[in-house]
Amino acid sequence: MPKYLLLKHYRGAPAAVNDIPMEQWTPEEVTAHIDYMRDFATRLVETGEFVGEQALAPEGTFVRYDGEGKPPVTDGPFAETKDLIAGFMIIDVDGYERALELAGELSAAPGAGGKPIHEWLELRPLQSEQLIDTE
């Protein structure tokens, strides 16, 4: 079964229908949103389609190998994932059509005023080849 990555963006995607930033939501609205996400993930666990998910903290650093010694570290001037990606979910489904269906459902998580966000999610297939032989 193919695996897909669903990416939730802070910015960079087209604006959501209910485009009020989470920082402006009431605590109850935030709780309702998180509960929706948990219920969604629980259902996917029950169907065997859930692989993993995680919200991401806003902190982050770019690191690269630059020869022997301490690697250089920078906080820009790149378009950084900490500014763009809010979190992710990995699903394992029968095919692309099912991945589209689930992404659309996740997009309906409630936001401000309890109304669905209708946010754009990025749907990316995972490469099927493993880099490490696990046998």
GROMACS .gro file of C-alpha atoms in nm:
model
  135
    1MET     CA    1   0.000   0.000   0.000
    2PRO     CA    2   0.138   0.345  -0.083
    3LYS     CA    3   0.224   0.587   0.194
    4TYR     CA    4   0.153   0.958   0.178
    5LEU     CA    5   0.267   1.259   0.377
    6LEU     CA    6   0.003   1.517   0.466
    7LEU     CA    7   0.167   1.852   0.548
    8LYS     CA    8  -0.006   2.126   0.743
    9HIS     CA    9   0.139   2.467   0.662
   10TYR     CA   10   0.167   2.784   0.868
   11ARG     CA   11   0.194   2.979   0.544
   12GLY     CA   12   0.295   2.923   0.185
   13ALA     CA   13  -0.024   2.746   0.081
   14PRO     CA   14  -0.330   2.922  -0.059
   15ALA     CA   15  -0.537   3.089   0.214
   16ALA     CA   16  -0.788   2.873   0.396
   17VAL     CA   17  -1.158   2.959   0.384
   18ASN     CA   18  -1.164   3.017   0.762
   19ASP     CA   19  -0.830   3.199   0.760
   20ILE     CA   20  -0.807   3.324   1.118
   21PRO     CA   21  -0.464   3.242   1.269
   22MET     CA   22  -0.468   2.994   1.558
   23GLU     CA   23  -0.311   3.257   1.786
   24GLN     CA   24  -0.647   3.440   1.766
   25TRP     CA   25  -0.862   3.137   1.853
   26THR     CA   26  -1.017   3.086   2.192
   27PRO     CA   27  -0.880   2.803   2.408
   28GLU     CA   28  -1.201   2.610   2.337
   29GLU     CA   29  -1.151   2.646   1.960
   30VAL     CA   30  -0.792   2.519   1.988
   31THR     CA   31  -0.912   2.222   2.196
   32ALA     CA   32  -1.187   2.141   1.942
   33HIS     CA   33  -0.931   2.151   1.660
   34ILE     CA   34  -0.689   1.920   1.842
   35ASP     CA   35  -0.972   1.684   1.940
   36TYR     CA   36  -1.078   1.662   1.574
   37MET     CA   37  -0.723   1.576   1.472
   38ARG     CA   38  -0.696   1.310   1.745
   39ASP     CA   39  -1.031   1.156   1.652
   40PHE     CA   40  -0.926   1.151   1.285
   41ALA     CA   41  -0.597   0.977   1.373
   42THR     CA   42  -0.774   0.728   1.602
   43ARG     CA   43  -1.008   0.626   1.320
   44LEU     CA   44  -0.709   0.572   1.091
   45VAL     CA   45  -0.540   0.357   1.357
   46GLU     CA   46  -0.856   0.145   1.365
   47THR     CA   47  -0.855   0.103   0.983
   48GLY     CA   48  -0.479   0.036   0.972
   49GLU     CA   49  -0.414   0.349   0.763
   50PHE     CA   50  -0.229   0.550   1.030
   51VAL     CA   51   0.151   0.551   1.031
   52GLY     CA   52   0.241   0.856   1.241
   53GLU     CA   53   0.186   1.225   1.304
   54GLN     CA   54   0.349   1.510   1.488
   55ALA     CA   55   0.298   1.879   1.537
   56LEU     CA   56   0.623   2.071   1.499
   57ALA     CA   57   0.768   2.332   1.735
   58PRO     CA   58   0.848   2.668   1.576
   59GLU     CA   59   1.222   2.645   1.659
   60GLY     CA   60   1.464   2.505   1.404
   61THR     CA   61   1.817   2.536   1.272
   62PHE     CA   62   1.987   2.466   0.939
   63VAL     CA   63   2.303   2.255   0.971
   64ARG     CA   64   2.540   2.123   0.703
   65TYR     CA   65   2.868   1.938   0.681
   66ASP     CA   66   3.150   2.179   0.597
   67GLY     CA   67   3.458   1.964   0.639
   68GLU     CA   68   3.621   1.859   0.964
   69GLY     CA   69   3.527   2.045   1.278
   70LYS     CA   70   3.211   2.214   1.390
   71PRO     CA   71   2.938   2.227   1.123
   72PRO     CA   72   2.810   2.572   1.031
   73VAL     CA   73   2.467   2.661   1.166
   74THR     CA   74   2.238   2.932   1.035
   75ASP     CA   75   1.892   3.068   1.096
   76GLY     CA   76   1.840   3.201   0.746
   77PRO     CA   77   1.797   3.368   0.502
   78PHE     CA   78   1.618   3.060   0.370
   79ALA     CA   79   1.247   2.983   0.352
   80GLU     CA   80   1.258   2.759   0.657
   81THR     CA   81   1.028   2.475   0.747
   82LYS     CA   82   0.984   2.621   1.097
   83ASP     CA   83   0.811   2.916   0.931
   84LEU     CA   84   0.616   2.705   0.685
   85ILE     CA   85   0.527   2.361   0.820
   86ALA     CA   86   0.306   2.325   1.127
   87GLY     CA   87   0.294   1.947   1.137
   88PHE     CA   88   0.253   1.628   0.943
   89MET     CA   89   0.072   1.297   0.927
   90ILE     CA   90   0.180   0.987   0.739
   91ILE     CA   91  -0.090   0.757   0.610
   92ASP     CA   92  -0.071   0.412   0.449
   93VAL     CA   93  -0.365   0.370   0.214
   94ASP     CA   94  -0.487   0.163  -0.081
   95GLY     CA   95  -0.413   0.438  -0.331
   96TYR     CA   96  -0.410   0.802  -0.432
   97GLU     CA   97  -0.790   0.840  -0.434
   98ARG     CA   98  -0.812   0.731  -0.068
   99ALA     CA   99  -0.526   0.969   0.021
  100LEU     CA  100  -0.720   1.255  -0.144
  101GLU     CA  101  -1.034   1.159   0.047
  102LEU     CA  102  -0.854   1.160   0.383
  103ALA     CA  103  -0.669   1.485   0.310
  104GLY     CA  104  -1.002   1.651   0.228
  105GLU     CA  105  -1.152   1.526   0.553
  106LEU     CA  106  -0.855   1.648   0.757
  107SER     CA  107  -0.886   1.988   0.588
  108ALA     CA  108  -1.228   2.024   0.752
  109ALA     CA  109  -1.088   2.043   1.107
  110PRO     CA  110  -1.268   2.315   1.302
  111GLY     CA  111  -1.109   2.654   1.353
  112ALA     CA  112  -1.230   2.994   1.468
  113GLY     CA  113  -1.598   3.000   1.552
  114GLY     CA  114  -1.607   2.620   1.535
  115LYS     CA  115  -1.632   2.640   1.156
  116PRO     CA  116  -1.422   2.412   0.934
  117ILE     CA  117  -1.092   2.567   0.831
  118HIS     CA  118  -1.097   2.422   0.478
  119GLU     CA  119  -0.719   2.462   0.483
  120TRP     CA  120  -0.500   2.348   0.198
  121LEU     CA  121  -0.291   2.044   0.289
  122GLU     CA  122   0.007   1.930   0.089
  123LEU     CA  123  -0.024   1.565  -0.013
  124ARG     CA  124   0.307   1.401  -0.102
  125PRO     CA  125   0.370   1.035  -0.183
  126LEU     CA  126   0.661   0.878   0.004
  127GLN     CA  127   0.930   0.706  -0.199
  128SER     CA  128   0.873   0.333  -0.196
  129GLU     CA  129   1.241   0.236  -0.189
  130GLN     CA  130   1.407   0.211   0.149
  131LEU     CA  131   1.756   0.352   0.188
  132ILE     CA  132   1.843   0.104   0.464
  133ASP     CA  133   1.796  -0.271   0.437
  134THR     CA  134   1.603  -0.363   0.753
  135GLU     CA  135   1.624  -0.739   0.705
   0.00000   0.00000   0.00000
